[in-house]
Short mmCIF file of C-alpha atoms in Angstrom, two decimals:
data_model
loop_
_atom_site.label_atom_id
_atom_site.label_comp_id
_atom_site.label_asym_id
_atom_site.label_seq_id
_atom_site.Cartn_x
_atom_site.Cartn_y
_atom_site.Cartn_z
CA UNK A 173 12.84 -1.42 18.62
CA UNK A 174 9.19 -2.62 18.41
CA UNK A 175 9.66 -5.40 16.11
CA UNK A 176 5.73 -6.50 16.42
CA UNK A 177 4.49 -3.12 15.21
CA UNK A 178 7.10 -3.12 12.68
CA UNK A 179 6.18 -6.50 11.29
CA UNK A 180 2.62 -5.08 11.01
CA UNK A 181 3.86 -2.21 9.46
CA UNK A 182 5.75 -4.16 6.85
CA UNK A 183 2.96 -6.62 6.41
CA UNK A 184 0.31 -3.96 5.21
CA UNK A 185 2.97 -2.23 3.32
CA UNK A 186 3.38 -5.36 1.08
CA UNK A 187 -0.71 -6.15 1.26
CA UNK A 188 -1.51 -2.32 0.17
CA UNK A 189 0.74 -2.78 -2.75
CA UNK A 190 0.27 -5.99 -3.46
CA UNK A 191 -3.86 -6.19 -3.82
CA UNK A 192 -5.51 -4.96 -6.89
CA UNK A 193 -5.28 -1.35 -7.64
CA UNK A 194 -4.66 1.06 -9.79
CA UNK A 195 -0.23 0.60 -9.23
CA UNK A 196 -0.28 -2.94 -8.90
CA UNK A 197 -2.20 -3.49 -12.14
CA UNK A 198 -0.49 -0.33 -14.07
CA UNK A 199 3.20 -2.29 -13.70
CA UNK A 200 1.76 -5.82 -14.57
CA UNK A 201 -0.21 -4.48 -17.56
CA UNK A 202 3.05 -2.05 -18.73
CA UNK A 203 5.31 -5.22 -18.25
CA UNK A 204 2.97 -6.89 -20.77
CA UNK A 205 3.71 -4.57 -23.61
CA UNK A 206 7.64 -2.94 -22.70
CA UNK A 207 8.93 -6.25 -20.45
CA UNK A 208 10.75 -5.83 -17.03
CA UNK A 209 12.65 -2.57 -18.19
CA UNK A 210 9.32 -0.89 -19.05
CA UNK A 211 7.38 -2.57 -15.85
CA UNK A 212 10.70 -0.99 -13.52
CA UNK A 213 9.92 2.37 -15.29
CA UNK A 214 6.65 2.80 -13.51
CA UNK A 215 8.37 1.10 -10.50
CA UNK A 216 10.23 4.02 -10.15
CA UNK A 217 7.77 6.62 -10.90
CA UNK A 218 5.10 4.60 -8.38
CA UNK A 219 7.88 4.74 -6.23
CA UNK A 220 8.81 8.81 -6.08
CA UNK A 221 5.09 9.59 -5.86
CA UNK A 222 5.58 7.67 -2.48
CA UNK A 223 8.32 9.09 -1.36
CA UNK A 224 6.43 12.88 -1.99
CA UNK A 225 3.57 11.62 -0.28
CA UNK A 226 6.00 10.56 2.88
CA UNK A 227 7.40 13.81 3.08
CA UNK A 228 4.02 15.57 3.69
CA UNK A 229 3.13 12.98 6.24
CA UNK A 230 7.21 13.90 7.78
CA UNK A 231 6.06 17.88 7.67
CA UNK A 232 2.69 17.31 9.54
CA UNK A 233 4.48 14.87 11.97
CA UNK A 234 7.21 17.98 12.78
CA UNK A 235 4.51 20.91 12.76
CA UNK A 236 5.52 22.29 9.90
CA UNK A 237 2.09 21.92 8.28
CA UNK A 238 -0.15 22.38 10.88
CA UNK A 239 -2.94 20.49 11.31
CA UNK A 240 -5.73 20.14 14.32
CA UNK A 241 -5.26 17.40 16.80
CA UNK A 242 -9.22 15.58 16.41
CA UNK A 243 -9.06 16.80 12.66
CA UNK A 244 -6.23 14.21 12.42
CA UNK A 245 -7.41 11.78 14.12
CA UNK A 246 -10.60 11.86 12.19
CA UNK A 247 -8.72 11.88 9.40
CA UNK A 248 -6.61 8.50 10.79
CA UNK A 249 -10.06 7.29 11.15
CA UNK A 250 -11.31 7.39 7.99
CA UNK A 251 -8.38 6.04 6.34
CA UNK A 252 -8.56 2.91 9.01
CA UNK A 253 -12.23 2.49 7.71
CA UNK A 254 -11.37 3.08 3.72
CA UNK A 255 -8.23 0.44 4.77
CA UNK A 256 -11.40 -2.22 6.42
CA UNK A 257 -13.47 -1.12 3.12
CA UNK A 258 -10.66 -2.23 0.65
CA UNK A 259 -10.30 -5.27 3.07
CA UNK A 260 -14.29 -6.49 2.77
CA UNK A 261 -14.64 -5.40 -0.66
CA UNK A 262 -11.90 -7.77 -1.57
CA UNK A 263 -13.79 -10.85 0.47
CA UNK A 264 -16.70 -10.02 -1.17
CA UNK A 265 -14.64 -10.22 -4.33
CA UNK A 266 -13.84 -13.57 -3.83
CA UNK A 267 -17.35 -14.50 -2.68
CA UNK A 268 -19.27 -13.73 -5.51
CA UNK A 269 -16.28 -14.73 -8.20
CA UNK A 270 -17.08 -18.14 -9.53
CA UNK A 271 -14.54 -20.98 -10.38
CA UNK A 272 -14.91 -19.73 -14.20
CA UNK A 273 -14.25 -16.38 -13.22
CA UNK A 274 -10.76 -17.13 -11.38
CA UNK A 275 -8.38 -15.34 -13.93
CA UNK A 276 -7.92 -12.02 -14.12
CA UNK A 277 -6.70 -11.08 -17.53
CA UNK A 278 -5.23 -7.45 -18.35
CA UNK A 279 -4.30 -5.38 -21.40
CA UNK A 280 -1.45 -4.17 -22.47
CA UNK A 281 -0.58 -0.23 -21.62
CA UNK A 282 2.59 2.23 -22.20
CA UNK A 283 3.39 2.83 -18.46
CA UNK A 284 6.48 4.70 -17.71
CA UNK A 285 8.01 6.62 -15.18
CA UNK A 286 5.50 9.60 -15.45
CA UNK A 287 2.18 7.39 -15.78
CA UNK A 288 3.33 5.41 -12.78
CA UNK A 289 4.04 8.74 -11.03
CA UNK A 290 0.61 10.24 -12.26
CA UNK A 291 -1.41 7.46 -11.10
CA UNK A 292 1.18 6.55 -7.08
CA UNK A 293 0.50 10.39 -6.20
CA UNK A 294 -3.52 9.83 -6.86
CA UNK A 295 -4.26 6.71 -6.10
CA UNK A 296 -6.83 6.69 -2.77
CA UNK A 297 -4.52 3.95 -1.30
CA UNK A 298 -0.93 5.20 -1.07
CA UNK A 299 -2.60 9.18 0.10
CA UNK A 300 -4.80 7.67 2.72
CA UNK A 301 -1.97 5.38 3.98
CA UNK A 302 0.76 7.81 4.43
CA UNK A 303 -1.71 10.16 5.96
CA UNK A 304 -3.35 8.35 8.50
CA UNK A 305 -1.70 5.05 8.76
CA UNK A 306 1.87 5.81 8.18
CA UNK A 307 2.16 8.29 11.30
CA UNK A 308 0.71 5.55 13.58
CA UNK A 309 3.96 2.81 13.20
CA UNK A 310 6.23 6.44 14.47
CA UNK A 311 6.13 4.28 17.52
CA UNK A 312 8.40 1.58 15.76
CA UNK A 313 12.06 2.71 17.74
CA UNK A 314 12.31 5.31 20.92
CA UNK A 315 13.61 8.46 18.49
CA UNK A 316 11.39 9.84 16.33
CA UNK A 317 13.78 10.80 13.56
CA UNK A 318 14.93 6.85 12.99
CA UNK A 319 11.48 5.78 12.96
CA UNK A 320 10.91 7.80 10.18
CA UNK A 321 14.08 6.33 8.61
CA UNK A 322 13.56 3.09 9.09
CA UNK A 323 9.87 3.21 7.73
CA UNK A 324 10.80 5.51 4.82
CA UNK A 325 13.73 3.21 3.82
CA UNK A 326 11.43 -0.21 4.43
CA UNK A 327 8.74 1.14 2.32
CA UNK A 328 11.35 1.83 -0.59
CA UNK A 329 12.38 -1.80 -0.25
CA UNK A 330 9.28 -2.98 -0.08
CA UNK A 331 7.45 -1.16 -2.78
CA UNK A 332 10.19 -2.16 -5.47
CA UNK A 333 10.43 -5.53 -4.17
CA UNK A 334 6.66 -6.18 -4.32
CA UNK A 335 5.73 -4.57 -7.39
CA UNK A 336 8.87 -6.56 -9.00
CA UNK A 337 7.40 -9.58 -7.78
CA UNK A 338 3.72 -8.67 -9.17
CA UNK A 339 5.16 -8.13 -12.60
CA UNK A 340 7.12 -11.59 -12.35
CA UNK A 341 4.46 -13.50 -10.84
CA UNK A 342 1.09 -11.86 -12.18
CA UNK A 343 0.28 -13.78 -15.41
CA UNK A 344 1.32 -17.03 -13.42
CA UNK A 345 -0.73 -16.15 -10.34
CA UNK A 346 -4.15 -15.21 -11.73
CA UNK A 347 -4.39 -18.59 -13.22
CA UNK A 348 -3.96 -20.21 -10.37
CA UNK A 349 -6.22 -21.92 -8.23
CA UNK A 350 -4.80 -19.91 -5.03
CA UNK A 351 -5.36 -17.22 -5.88
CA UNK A 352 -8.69 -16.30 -4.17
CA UNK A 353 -7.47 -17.74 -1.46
CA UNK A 354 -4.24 -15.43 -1.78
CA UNK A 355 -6.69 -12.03 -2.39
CA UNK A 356 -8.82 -13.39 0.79
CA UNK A 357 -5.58 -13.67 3.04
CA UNK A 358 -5.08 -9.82 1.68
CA UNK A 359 -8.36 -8.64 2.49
CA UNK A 360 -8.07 -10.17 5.84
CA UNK A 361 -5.00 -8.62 6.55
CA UNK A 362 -6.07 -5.32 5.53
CA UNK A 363 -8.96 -5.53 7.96
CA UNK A 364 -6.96 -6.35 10.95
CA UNK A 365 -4.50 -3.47 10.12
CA UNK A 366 -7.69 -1.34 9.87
CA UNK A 367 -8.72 -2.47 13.40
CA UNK A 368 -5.25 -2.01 15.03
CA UNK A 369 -5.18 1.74 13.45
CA UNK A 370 -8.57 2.36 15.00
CA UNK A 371 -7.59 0.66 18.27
CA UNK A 372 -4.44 3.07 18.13
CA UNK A 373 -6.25 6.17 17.61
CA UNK A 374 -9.25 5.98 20.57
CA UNK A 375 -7.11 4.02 22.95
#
């Protein structure tokens, strides 16, 4: 097993859910109003849109939805650059954000196990990772068929582990003082993945 591409893979697994976005802020804010119960709703619902969004990326892996070669890689390349966009745009986030301007507040919504679904199955992040990015940690063990296994059943993990630990820790977080320096770590690490993805695709 590759365990240095799989400790990338698991790394910007828990940065893509983790930063700010549309699913990480949709289970803090629904915690707010319906507690842990309510918050693990949208868990799950965030959580099935992935797993729908994995099985299209299984089908074009195995040919059953057939897409050309350089339109895929194109298509790997653009999500590498959207990844390096997300990446910069959250430095530049904590560039311009002065000390005042440190904590991130949120209101209150219903969430639930259809809005979480709703919003996992569109949200730019999770479609553009398990199209482009996803396929490239295949590599991960020598059979293609546990690769896929083991980075299904890792994301599952991960996704309900991290977005637990968002809704337990989010309040706490913003206010604190590491925080930038927690979203700049983030942004750094989704640049790097970025640069491997691109590194994978041309060479």
């Amino acid at each position: 097993m590759n365990f240095a591409e799989y400790f990338l893979y698991c790394a910007a697994v828990v940065v893509m859910i983790a930063t700010p976005g549309p699913v990480m802020l949709l289970v803090a804010s629904a915690g707010l109003q319906g507690g842990y119960k309510r918050a693990l709703q949208t868990i799950f619902g965030t959580n099935f849109a992935s797993l729908v969004l994995i099985m299209l990326s299984v089908l074009i892996l195995k040919g059953a939805l057939n897409i050309n070669e350089q339109w895929l890689n194109g298509i790997k390349v653009l999500g590498c650059l959207y990844i390096a966009y997300i990446g910069f745009d959250i430095l530049k986030e904590v560039a311009t954000r002065s000390s005042a301007e440190n904590e991130m507040t949120l209101n209150a919504v219903s969430g639930g196990f259809k809005k979480g679904f709703l919003v996992g199955i569109s949200n730019p992040k999770d479609i553009i990772f398990f199209a482009s990015f996803f396929p490239q940690f295949t590599g991960v063990t020598a059979d293609l068929n546990l690769s896929l296994i083991v980075l299904t059943m890792s994301w599952i993990i991960l996704d309900f582990a991290t977005l637990s630990m968002v809704y337990l820790s989010f309040n706490r977080l913003a206010k604190s003082a590491w925080y930038p320096k927690l979203l700049a770590l983030c942004g750094l690490i989704l640049i790097a993945v970025a640069i491997y993805g691109i590194y994978g695709v041309w060479f």
